PDB file of C-alpha atoms in Angstrom:
ATOM      1  CA  UNK A  29       0.000   0.000   0.000  1.00 68.00           C
ATOM      2  CA  UNK A  30       2.898   2.375   0.817  1.00 72.00           C
ATOM      3  CA  UNK A  31       4.175   2.216  -2.795  1.00 80.00           C
ATOM      4  CA  UNK A  32       0.690   2.468  -4.318  1.00 87.00           C
ATOM      5  CA  UNK A  33      -0.278   5.461  -2.144  1.00 88.00           C
ATOM      6  CA  UNK A  34       1.388   8.258  -4.231  1.00 91.00           C
ATOM      7  CA  UNK A  35       0.001   6.789  -7.479  1.00 94.00           C
ATOM      8  CA  UNK A  36      -3.494   6.532  -5.998  1.00 94.00           C
ATOM      9  CA  UNK A  37      -3.169  10.088  -4.609  1.00 94.00           C
ATOM     10  CA  UNK A  38      -2.222  11.377  -8.068  1.00 96.00           C
ATOM     11  CA  UNK A  39      -5.119   9.512  -9.725  1.00 96.00           C
ATOM     12  CA  UNK A  40      -7.507  10.919  -7.114  1.00 97.00           C
ATOM     13  CA  UNK A  41      -6.253  14.467  -7.779  1.00 97.00           C
ATOM     14  CA  UNK A  42      -6.820  13.958 -11.528  1.00 98.00           C
ATOM     15  CA  UNK A  43     -10.283  12.511 -10.899  1.00 97.00           C
ATOM     16  CA  UNK A  44     -11.232  15.397  -8.557  1.00 97.00           C
ATOM     17  CA  UNK A  45     -10.103  17.936 -11.182  1.00 97.00           C
ATOM     18  CA  UNK A  46     -12.070  16.138 -13.907  1.00 97.00           C
ATOM     19  CA  UNK A  47     -15.142  15.955 -11.638  1.00 97.00           C
ATOM     20  CA  UNK A  48     -14.821  19.689 -10.918  1.00 97.00           C
ATOM     21  CA  UNK A  49     -14.654  20.440 -14.669  1.00 97.00           C
ATOM     22  CA  UNK A  50     -17.761  18.311 -15.280  1.00 97.00           C
ATOM     23  CA  UNK A  51     -19.673  19.998 -12.457  1.00 96.00           C
ATOM     24  CA  UNK A  52     -18.791  23.581 -13.371  1.00 96.00           C
ATOM     25  CA  UNK A  53     -18.580  23.407 -17.179  1.00 95.00           C
ATOM     26  CA  UNK A  54     -19.896  20.201 -18.763  1.00 95.00           C
ATOM     27  CA  UNK A  55     -23.097  19.614 -16.783  1.00 94.00           C
ATOM     28  CA  UNK A  56     -26.221  21.244 -18.275  1.00 93.00           C
ATOM     29  CA  UNK A  57     -27.576  24.320 -16.505  1.00 92.00           C
ATOM     30  CA  UNK A  58     -30.773  23.629 -14.591  1.00 89.00           C
ATOM     31  CA  UNK A  59     -33.662  25.703 -15.988  1.00 87.00           C
ATOM     32  CA  UNK A  60     -35.289  26.949 -12.762  1.00 88.00           C
ATOM     33  CA  UNK A  61     -32.341  27.499 -10.427  1.00 90.00           C
ATOM     34  CA  UNK A  62     -29.593  28.266 -12.935  1.00 91.00           C
ATOM     35  CA  UNK A  63     -25.923  27.823 -12.044  1.00 92.00           C
ATOM     36  CA  UNK A  64     -26.493  27.666  -8.286  1.00 94.00           C
ATOM     37  CA  UNK A  65     -27.931  24.151  -8.824  1.00 93.00           C
ATOM     38  CA  UNK A  66     -24.338  22.994  -9.500  1.00 95.00           C
ATOM     39  CA  UNK A  67     -23.748  23.072  -5.718  1.00 96.00           C
ATOM     40  CA  UNK A  68     -25.712  19.797  -5.833  1.00 94.00           C
ATOM     41  CA  UNK A  69     -22.626  18.039  -7.352  1.00 96.00           C
ATOM     42  CA  UNK A  70     -20.655  18.706  -4.158  1.00 97.00           C
ATOM     43  CA  UNK A  71     -23.502  18.678  -1.621  1.00 97.00           C
ATOM     44  CA  UNK A  72     -25.055  15.286  -2.474  1.00 95.00           C
ATOM     45  CA  UNK A  73     -21.813  13.247  -2.931  1.00 97.00           C
ATOM     46  CA  UNK A  74     -20.529  14.701   0.361  1.00 98.00           C
ATOM     47  CA  UNK A  75     -23.739  13.563   2.088  1.00 96.00           C
ATOM     48  CA  UNK A  76     -23.519  10.053   0.590  1.00 96.00           C
ATOM     49  CA  UNK A  77     -19.841   9.795   1.582  1.00 97.00           C
ATOM     50  CA  UNK A  78     -20.651  10.923   5.138  1.00 97.00           C
ATOM     51  CA  UNK A  79     -23.445   8.304   5.376  1.00 96.00           C
ATOM     52  CA  UNK A  80     -21.076   5.599   4.138  1.00 97.00           C
ATOM     53  CA  UNK A  81     -18.409   6.594   6.678  1.00 98.00           C
ATOM     54  CA  UNK A  82     -20.969   6.578   9.511  1.00 97.00           C
ATOM     55  CA  UNK A  83     -22.088   3.128   8.349  1.00 97.00           C
ATOM     56  CA  UNK A  84     -18.446   1.954   8.503  1.00 98.00           C
ATOM     57  CA  UNK A  85     -18.244   3.497  11.985  1.00 98.00           C
ATOM     58  CA  UNK A  86     -21.343   1.517  13.006  1.00 97.00           C
ATOM     59  CA  UNK A  87     -19.977  -1.791  11.639  1.00 98.00           C
ATOM     60  CA  UNK A  88     -16.556  -1.212  13.247  1.00 97.00           C
ATOM     61  CA  UNK A  89     -18.214  -0.316  16.578  1.00 97.00           C
ATOM     62  CA  UNK A  90     -20.266  -3.521  16.569  1.00 97.00           C
ATOM     63  CA  UNK A  91     -17.091  -5.410  15.604  1.00 97.00           C
ATOM     64  CA  UNK A  92     -15.326  -3.803  18.590  1.00 96.00           C
ATOM     65  CA  UNK A  93     -18.190  -4.606  20.978  1.00 96.00           C
ATOM     66  CA  UNK A  94     -18.126  -8.274  19.935  1.00 96.00           C
ATOM     67  CA  UNK A  95     -14.381  -8.940  19.504  1.00 94.00           C
ATOM     68  CA  UNK A  96     -12.662  -6.025  21.370  1.00 93.00           C
ATOM     69  CA  UNK A  97     -10.448  -5.560  18.322  1.00 94.00           C
ATOM     70  CA  UNK A  98      -8.013  -2.603  18.419  1.00 94.00           C
ATOM     71  CA  UNK A  99      -8.129  -2.439  14.618  1.00 96.00           C
ATOM     72  CA  UNK A 100     -11.934  -2.069  14.728  1.00 97.00           C
ATOM     73  CA  UNK A 101     -11.585   0.678  17.341  1.00 96.00           C
ATOM     74  CA  UNK A 102      -9.181   2.635  15.115  1.00 97.00           C
ATOM     75  CA  UNK A 103     -11.417   2.172  12.030  1.00 98.00           C
ATOM     76  CA  UNK A 104     -14.420   3.406  14.053  1.00 97.00           C
ATOM     77  CA  UNK A 105     -12.536   6.505  15.221  1.00 97.00           C
ATOM     78  CA  UNK A 106     -11.159   7.341  11.759  1.00 98.00           C
ATOM     79  CA  UNK A 107     -14.467   6.833   9.928  1.00 98.00           C
ATOM     80  CA  UNK A 108     -16.304   9.045  12.455  1.00 98.00           C
ATOM     81  CA  UNK A 109     -13.689  11.792  12.143  1.00 98.00           C
ATOM     82  CA  UNK A 110     -13.641  11.843   8.324  1.00 98.00           C
ATOM     83  CA  UNK A 111     -17.456  11.424   8.315  1.00 98.00           C
ATOM     84  CA  UNK A 112     -17.814  14.573  10.440  1.00 98.00           C
ATOM     85  CA  UNK A 113     -15.660  16.486   7.929  1.00 98.00           C
ATOM     86  CA  UNK A 114     -17.935  15.438   5.037  1.00 98.00           C
ATOM     87  CA  UNK A 115     -21.058  16.122   7.115  1.00 98.00           C
ATOM     88  CA  UNK A 116     -19.685  19.627   7.835  1.00 98.00           C
ATOM     89  CA  UNK A 117     -19.401  20.167   4.066  1.00 98.00           C
ATOM     90  CA  UNK A 118     -23.069  19.134   3.726  1.00 97.00           C
ATOM     91  CA  UNK A 119     -24.165  21.544   6.473  1.00 98.00           C
ATOM     92  CA  UNK A 120     -22.182  24.420   4.943  1.00 98.00           C
ATOM     93  CA  UNK A 121     -23.016  23.928   1.245  1.00 97.00           C
ATOM     94  CA  UNK A 122     -26.737  23.336   1.976  1.00 96.00           C
ATOM     95  CA  UNK A 123     -27.423  26.837   3.375  1.00 96.00           C
ATOM     96  CA  UNK A 124     -25.257  28.440   0.632  1.00 97.00           C
ATOM     97  CA  UNK A 125     -27.585  26.775  -1.916  1.00 95.00           C
ATOM     98  CA  UNK A 126     -30.739  27.566   0.125  1.00 94.00           C
ATOM     99  CA  UNK A 127     -30.130  31.332   0.381  1.00 95.00           C
ATOM    100  CA  UNK A 128     -30.620  32.168  -3.342  1.00 94.00           C
ATOM    101  CA  UNK A 129     -33.185  29.387  -3.953  1.00 92.00           C
ATOM    102  CA  UNK A 130     -35.396  29.540  -0.832  1.00 91.00           C
ATOM    103  CA  UNK A 131     -34.495  33.073   0.249  1.00 93.00           C
ATOM    104  CA  UNK A 132     -33.345  31.839   3.680  1.00 94.00           C
ATOM    105  CA  UNK A 133     -30.130  30.266   4.960  1.00 95.00           C
ATOM    106  CA  UNK A 134     -31.765  27.724   7.253  1.00 94.00           C
ATOM    107  CA  UNK A 135     -35.138  26.338   8.301  1.00 92.00           C
ATOM    108  CA  UNK A 136     -35.887  23.892  11.103  1.00 93.00           C
ATOM    109  CA  UNK A 137     -37.438  21.293   8.832  1.00 89.00           C
ATOM    110  CA  UNK A 138     -37.040  17.555   9.434  1.00 91.00           C
ATOM    111  CA  UNK A 139     -34.201  16.788   6.968  1.00 92.00           C
ATOM    112  CA  UNK A 140     -32.062  19.767   7.973  1.00 94.00           C
ATOM    113  CA  UNK A 141     -32.614  19.369  11.710  1.00 94.00           C
ATOM    114  CA  UNK A 142     -31.891  15.622  11.659  1.00 94.00           C
ATOM    115  CA  UNK A 143     -28.680  16.254   9.678  1.00 95.00           C
ATOM    116  CA  UNK A 144     -27.577  18.804  12.283  1.00 97.00           C
ATOM    117  CA  UNK A 145     -28.407  16.291  15.054  1.00 96.00           C
ATOM    118  CA  UNK A 146     -26.373  13.638  13.196  1.00 96.00           C
ATOM    119  CA  UNK A 147     -23.384  16.008  13.032  1.00 97.00           C
ATOM    120  CA  UNK A 148     -23.752  16.826  16.752  1.00 97.00           C
ATOM    121  CA  UNK A 149     -23.892  13.119  17.691  1.00 97.00           C
ATOM    122  CA  UNK A 150     -20.612  12.377  15.901  1.00 97.00           C
ATOM    123  CA  UNK A 151     -18.952  15.553  17.204  1.00 97.00           C
ATOM    124  CA  UNK A 152     -19.950  14.352  20.715  1.00 97.00           C
ATOM    125  CA  UNK A 153     -18.435  10.956  19.839  1.00 97.00           C
ATOM    126  CA  UNK A 154     -15.136  12.632  18.845  1.00 97.00           C
ATOM    127  CA  UNK A 155     -15.146  14.839  21.973  1.00 97.00           C
ATOM    128  CA  UNK A 156     -15.638  11.719  24.102  1.00 96.00           C
ATOM    129  CA  UNK A 157     -12.704  10.014  22.370  1.00 93.00           C
ATOM    130  CA  UNK A 158     -10.500  13.111  22.632  1.00 92.00           C
ATOM    131  CA  UNK A 159     -11.049  14.037  26.288  1.00 91.00           C
ATOM    132  CA  UNK A 160     -11.797  10.732  28.024  1.00 86.00           C
ATOM    133  CA  UNK A 161      -8.670   8.746  28.815  1.00 81.00           C
ATOM    134  CA  UNK A 162     -10.028   5.722  30.722  1.00 81.00           C
ATOM    135  CA  UNK A 163      -9.724   2.135  29.494  1.00 84.00           C
ATOM    136  CA  UNK A 164     -13.512   2.049  29.033  1.00 90.00           C
ATOM    137  CA  UNK A 165     -13.477   4.924  26.506  1.00 92.00           C
ATOM    138  CA  UNK A 166     -13.509   2.749  23.345  1.00 93.00           C
ATOM    139  CA  UNK A 167     -16.395   0.730  24.829  1.00 95.00           C
ATOM    140  CA  UNK A 168     -18.457   3.826  25.674  1.00 94.00           C
ATOM    141  CA  UNK A 169     -17.668   5.323  22.258  1.00 95.00           C
ATOM    142  CA  UNK A 170     -18.757   2.113  20.506  1.00 96.00           C
ATOM    143  CA  UNK A 171     -22.093   2.107  22.366  1.00 96.00           C
ATOM    144  CA  UNK A 172     -22.629   5.795  21.503  1.00 95.00           C
ATOM    145  CA  UNK A 173     -21.794   5.053  17.847  1.00 96.00           C
ATOM    146  CA  UNK A 174     -24.358   2.228  17.680  1.00 95.00           C
ATOM    147  CA  UNK A 175     -27.112   4.548  18.966  1.00 93.00           C
ATOM    148  CA  UNK A 176     -25.847   7.455  16.845  1.00 92.00           C
ATOM    149  CA  UNK A 177     -26.064   5.373  13.669  1.00 93.00           C
ATOM    150  CA  UNK A 178     -29.842   5.148  14.158  1.00 91.00           C
ATOM    151  CA  UNK A 179     -30.034   8.764  12.971  1.00 91.00           C
ATOM    152  CA  UNK A 180     -28.523   7.939   9.544  1.00 91.00           C
ATOM    153  CA  UNK A 181     -31.614   6.151   8.104  1.00 91.00           C
ATOM    154  CA  UNK A 182     -33.831   8.810   9.733  1.00 91.00           C
ATOM    155  CA  UNK A 183     -31.945  11.531   7.844  1.00 90.00           C
ATOM    156  CA  UNK A 184     -31.958   9.576   4.587  1.00 86.00           C
ATOM    157  CA  UNK A 185     -35.646   8.640   4.588  1.00 86.00           C
ATOM    158  CA  UNK A 186     -36.962  11.863   6.156  1.00 84.00           C
ATOM    159  CA  UNK A 187     -37.742  13.360   2.725  1.00 82.00           C
ATOM    160  CA  UNK A 188     -39.966  10.396   1.916  1.00 78.00           C
ATOM    161  CA  UNK A 189     -41.853  10.107   5.191  1.00 78.00           C
ATOM    162  CA  UNK A 190     -42.118  13.723   6.411  1.00 77.00           C
ATOM    163  CA  UNK A 191     -43.318  16.907   4.777  1.00 76.00           C
ATOM    164  CA  UNK A 192     -40.086  18.884   4.348  1.00 74.00           C
ATOM    165  CA  UNK A 193     -38.837  21.905   2.462  1.00 77.00           C
ATOM    166  CA  UNK A 194     -35.818  19.931   1.238  1.00 78.00           C
ATOM    167  CA  UNK A 195     -35.993  18.967  -2.493  1.00 78.00           C
ATOM    168  CA  UNK A 196     -37.537  15.596  -3.368  1.00 71.00           C
ATOM    169  CA  UNK A 197     -35.242  12.614  -3.960  1.00 69.00           C
ATOM    170  CA  UNK A 198     -33.486  12.490  -7.333  1.00 70.00           C
ATOM    171  CA  UNK A 199     -32.864   8.754  -7.105  1.00 66.00           C
ATOM    172  CA  UNK A 200     -35.192   5.866  -6.363  1.00 62.00           C
ATOM    173  CA  UNK A 201     -38.939   6.443  -6.495  1.00 62.00           C
ATOM    174  CA  UNK A 202     -39.885   9.928  -7.705  1.00 61.00           C
ATOM    175  CA  UNK A 203     -36.432  10.734  -9.131  1.00 65.00           C
ATOM    176  CA  UNK A 204     -36.209  12.391 -12.536  1.00 75.00           C
ATOM    177  CA  UNK A 205     -32.627  13.513 -13.036  1.00 82.00           C
ATOM    178  CA  UNK A 206     -31.190  14.318 -16.485  1.00 86.00           C
ATOM    179  CA  UNK A 207     -28.811  11.460 -17.542  1.00 89.00           C
ATOM    180  CA  UNK A 208     -25.917  13.956 -17.992  1.00 92.00           C
ATOM    181  CA  UNK A 209     -26.505  15.273 -14.465  1.00 92.00           C
ATOM    182  CA  UNK A 210     -26.520  11.673 -13.213  1.00 93.00           C
ATOM    183  CA  UNK A 211     -23.164  11.105 -14.910  1.00 95.00           C
ATOM    184  CA  UNK A 212     -21.627  14.215 -13.279  1.00 96.00           C
ATOM    185  CA  UNK A 213     -23.110  13.307  -9.892  1.00 96.00           C
ATOM    186  CA  UNK A 214     -21.671   9.771  -9.992  1.00 96.00           C
ATOM    187  CA  UNK A 215     -18.204  10.923 -11.166  1.00 97.00           C
ATOM    188  CA  UNK A 216     -18.124  13.468  -8.342  1.00 97.00           C
ATOM    189  CA  UNK A 217     -19.164  10.816  -5.830  1.00 97.00           C
ATOM    190  CA  UNK A 218     -16.456   8.456  -7.086  1.00 98.00           C
ATOM    191  CA  UNK A 219     -13.876  11.263  -6.768  1.00 98.00           C
ATOM    192  CA  UNK A 220     -15.021  12.035  -3.207  1.00 98.00           C
ATOM    193  CA  UNK A 221     -14.967   8.339  -2.298  1.00 98.00           C
ATOM    194  CA  UNK A 222     -11.353   8.047  -3.502  1.00 97.00           C
ATOM    195  CA  UNK A 223     -10.454  11.214  -1.586  1.00 97.00           C
ATOM    196  CA  UNK A 224     -12.198   9.938   1.569  1.00 98.00           C
ATOM    197  CA  UNK A 225     -10.327   6.629   1.277  1.00 96.00           C
ATOM    198  CA  UNK A 226      -6.962   8.427   0.955  1.00 96.00           C
ATOM    199  CA  UNK A 227      -7.636  10.685   3.940  1.00 96.00           C
ATOM    200  CA  UNK A 228      -8.963   7.777   6.033  1.00 97.00           C
ATOM    201  CA  UNK A 229      -5.959   5.614   5.169  1.00 95.00           C
ATOM    202  CA  UNK A 230      -3.520   8.405   6.192  1.00 95.00           C
ATOM    203  CA  UNK A 231      -5.456   9.006   9.408  1.00 96.00           C
ATOM    204  CA  UNK A 232      -5.510   5.242  10.143  1.00 96.00           C
ATOM    205  CA  UNK A 233      -1.708   5.018   9.785  1.00 94.00           C
ATOM    206  CA  UNK A 234      -1.301   8.078  12.006  1.00 95.00           C
ATOM    207  CA  UNK A 235      -3.563   6.680  14.748  1.00 95.00           C
ATOM    208  CA  UNK A 236      -1.832   3.284  14.635  1.00 93.00           C
ATOM    209  CA  UNK A 237       1.621   4.881  14.988  1.00 92.00           C
ATOM    210  CA  UNK A 238       0.350   7.181  17.764  1.00 92.00           C
ATOM    211  CA  UNK A 239      -0.860   4.184  19.776  1.00 91.00           C
ATOM    212  CA  UNK A 240       2.467   2.407  19.273  1.00 89.00           C
ATOM    213  CA  UNK A 241       4.335   5.475  20.571  1.00 89.00           C
ATOM    214  CA  UNK A 242       1.972   5.700  23.566  1.00 87.00           C
ATOM    215  CA  UNK A 243       2.625   2.029  24.343  1.00 87.00           C
ATOM    216  CA  UNK A 244       6.369   2.596  24.199  1.00 84.00           C
ATOM    217  CA  UNK A 245       6.086   5.625  26.503  1.00 84.00           C
ATOM    218  CA  UNK A 246       3.929   3.666  28.945  1.00 85.00           C
ATOM    219  CA  UNK A 247       6.442   0.799  28.927  1.00 85.00           C
ATOM    220  CA  UNK A 248       9.278   3.254  29.519  1.00 82.00           C
ATOM    221  CA  UNK A 249       7.418   4.818  32.445  1.00 83.00           C
ATOM    222  CA  UNK A 250       6.880   1.355  33.957  1.00 84.00           C
ATOM    223  CA  UNK A 251      10.541   0.384  33.691  1.00 84.00           C
ATOM    224  CA  UNK A 252      12.097   3.685  34.794  1.00 76.00           C
ATOM    225  CA  UNK A 253      11.336   3.794  38.556  1.00 64.00           C
ATOM    226  CA  UNK A 254      12.717   0.303  39.131  1.00 59.00           C
ATOM    227  CA  UNK A 255      15.986   1.082  37.354  1.00 55.00           C
ATOM    228  CA  UNK A 256      15.430  -1.678  34.841  1.00 53.00           C
ATOM    229  CA  UNK A 257      16.539   0.336  31.803  1.00 52.00           C
TER     230      UNK A 257
ATOM    231  CA  UNK B  30     -22.368  32.482  -9.466  1.00 79.00           C
ATOM    232  CA  UNK B  31     -21.135  33.979  -6.165  1.00 91.00           C
ATOM    233  CA  UNK B  32     -23.029  31.358  -4.152  1.00 94.00           C
ATOM    234  CA  UNK B  33     -21.737  28.564  -6.382  1.00 95.00           C
ATOM    235  CA  UNK B  34     -18.100  29.592  -5.991  1.00 96.00           C
ATOM    236  CA  UNK B  35     -18.624  30.191  -2.259  1.00 97.00           C
ATOM    237  CA  UNK B  36     -19.942  26.626  -1.832  1.00 97.00           C
ATOM    238  CA  UNK B  37     -17.068  25.049  -3.775  1.00 97.00           C
ATOM    239  CA  UNK B  38     -14.463  27.202  -2.001  1.00 97.00           C
ATOM    240  CA  UNK B  39     -15.979  26.379   1.414  1.00 97.00           C
ATOM    241  CA  UNK B  40     -15.864  22.653   0.619  1.00 97.00           C
ATOM    242  CA  UNK B  41     -12.146  22.752  -0.175  1.00 97.00           C
ATOM    243  CA  UNK B  42     -11.364  25.049   2.745  1.00 98.00           C
ATOM    244  CA  UNK B  43     -12.964  22.509   5.116  1.00 98.00           C
ATOM    245  CA  UNK B  44     -11.014  19.609   3.562  1.00 97.00           C
ATOM    246  CA  UNK B  45      -7.730  21.559   3.521  1.00 97.00           C
ATOM    247  CA  UNK B  46      -8.217  22.606   7.166  1.00 97.00           C
ATOM    248  CA  UNK B  47      -8.753  18.966   8.155  1.00 97.00           C
ATOM    249  CA  UNK B  48      -5.735  17.785   6.130  1.00 95.00           C
ATOM    250  CA  UNK B  49      -3.694  20.532   7.836  1.00 96.00           C
ATOM    251  CA  UNK B  50      -4.743  19.259  11.270  1.00 95.00           C
ATOM    252  CA  UNK B  51      -3.785  15.663  10.304  1.00 95.00           C
ATOM    253  CA  UNK B  52      -0.407  16.913   9.036  1.00 94.00           C
ATOM    254  CA  UNK B  53       0.208  18.877  12.260  1.00 95.00           C
ATOM    255  CA  UNK B  54      -0.562  15.765  14.331  1.00 94.00           C
ATOM    256  CA  UNK B  55       1.757  13.708  12.126  1.00 92.00           C
ATOM    257  CA  UNK B  56       4.622  16.194  12.611  1.00 93.00           C
ATOM    258  CA  UNK B  57       4.066  16.207  16.400  1.00 92.00           C
ATOM    259  CA  UNK B  58       4.206  12.425  16.406  1.00 92.00           C
ATOM    260  CA  UNK B  59       7.414  12.441  14.332  1.00 89.00           C
ATOM    261  CA  UNK B  60       9.055  14.732  16.933  1.00 90.00           C
ATOM    262  CA  UNK B  61       7.943  12.428  19.762  1.00 87.00           C
ATOM    263  CA  UNK B  62       9.347   9.416  17.943  1.00 85.00           C
ATOM    264  CA  UNK B  63      12.696  11.141  17.384  1.00 86.00           C
ATOM    265  CA  UNK B  64      12.886  12.056  21.088  1.00 85.00           C
ATOM    266  CA  UNK B  65      12.133   8.447  21.979  1.00 82.00           C
ATOM    267  CA  UNK B  66      14.910   7.202  19.681  1.00 80.00           C
ATOM    268  CA  UNK B  67      17.413   9.610  21.281  1.00 81.00           C
ATOM    269  CA  UNK B  68      16.833   8.178  24.771  1.00 73.00           C
TER     270      UNK B  68
END
């Protein structure tokens, strides 16, 4: 993986540039909203990537609860952290789109409020992991993650089951997206997925090394008072 | 177009800020590892 990393990073950069070109230039202009609709090509793939990362966090947390695997604990932490970054993008780009289209930055409708709650749950998860140092921290974090994941399907399906101001789904039942827009949306999602994988992989390596250093420091502290070094 | 560019710029600012924080943590860890090796 170490040798493949720079090549994959370069390919991801090329793909992100191509996706940006498609979104800003190649994609057709939407008739009602005009160019501001192009925010959709960053907003929606970021949301899907965040959902996927929170799903990985859920699976890794269950894996940790069952097997007490350190690897699962690191994957859970990393996926939550990168997921929060993508969810932040969703919460920032959404209001920037809403202002010219709806005339307001924010409204407390079901989809928007549940997305904010989702972000807050995972920020709380990261705060717990950052400031709690007990041996039970990974266990408590895993339990919080399992409950937090319940909000993901609520966010996703809220536009089907509640009356919201958020636009109707463009995929699945009721979706009617132009095939060229679909193409741009999927290329952008692929680019964001590759980028998320690269960032997550770097963060995973960092966390693994950090824990190894902490173990060495703890071992050193144990040996020092007895003069065993 | 202002809103469009603002959204795209904000997206990359958020990602760059996060990458910067990961890089800062990595550099701190490198320093700790070098200190450990010296002992």
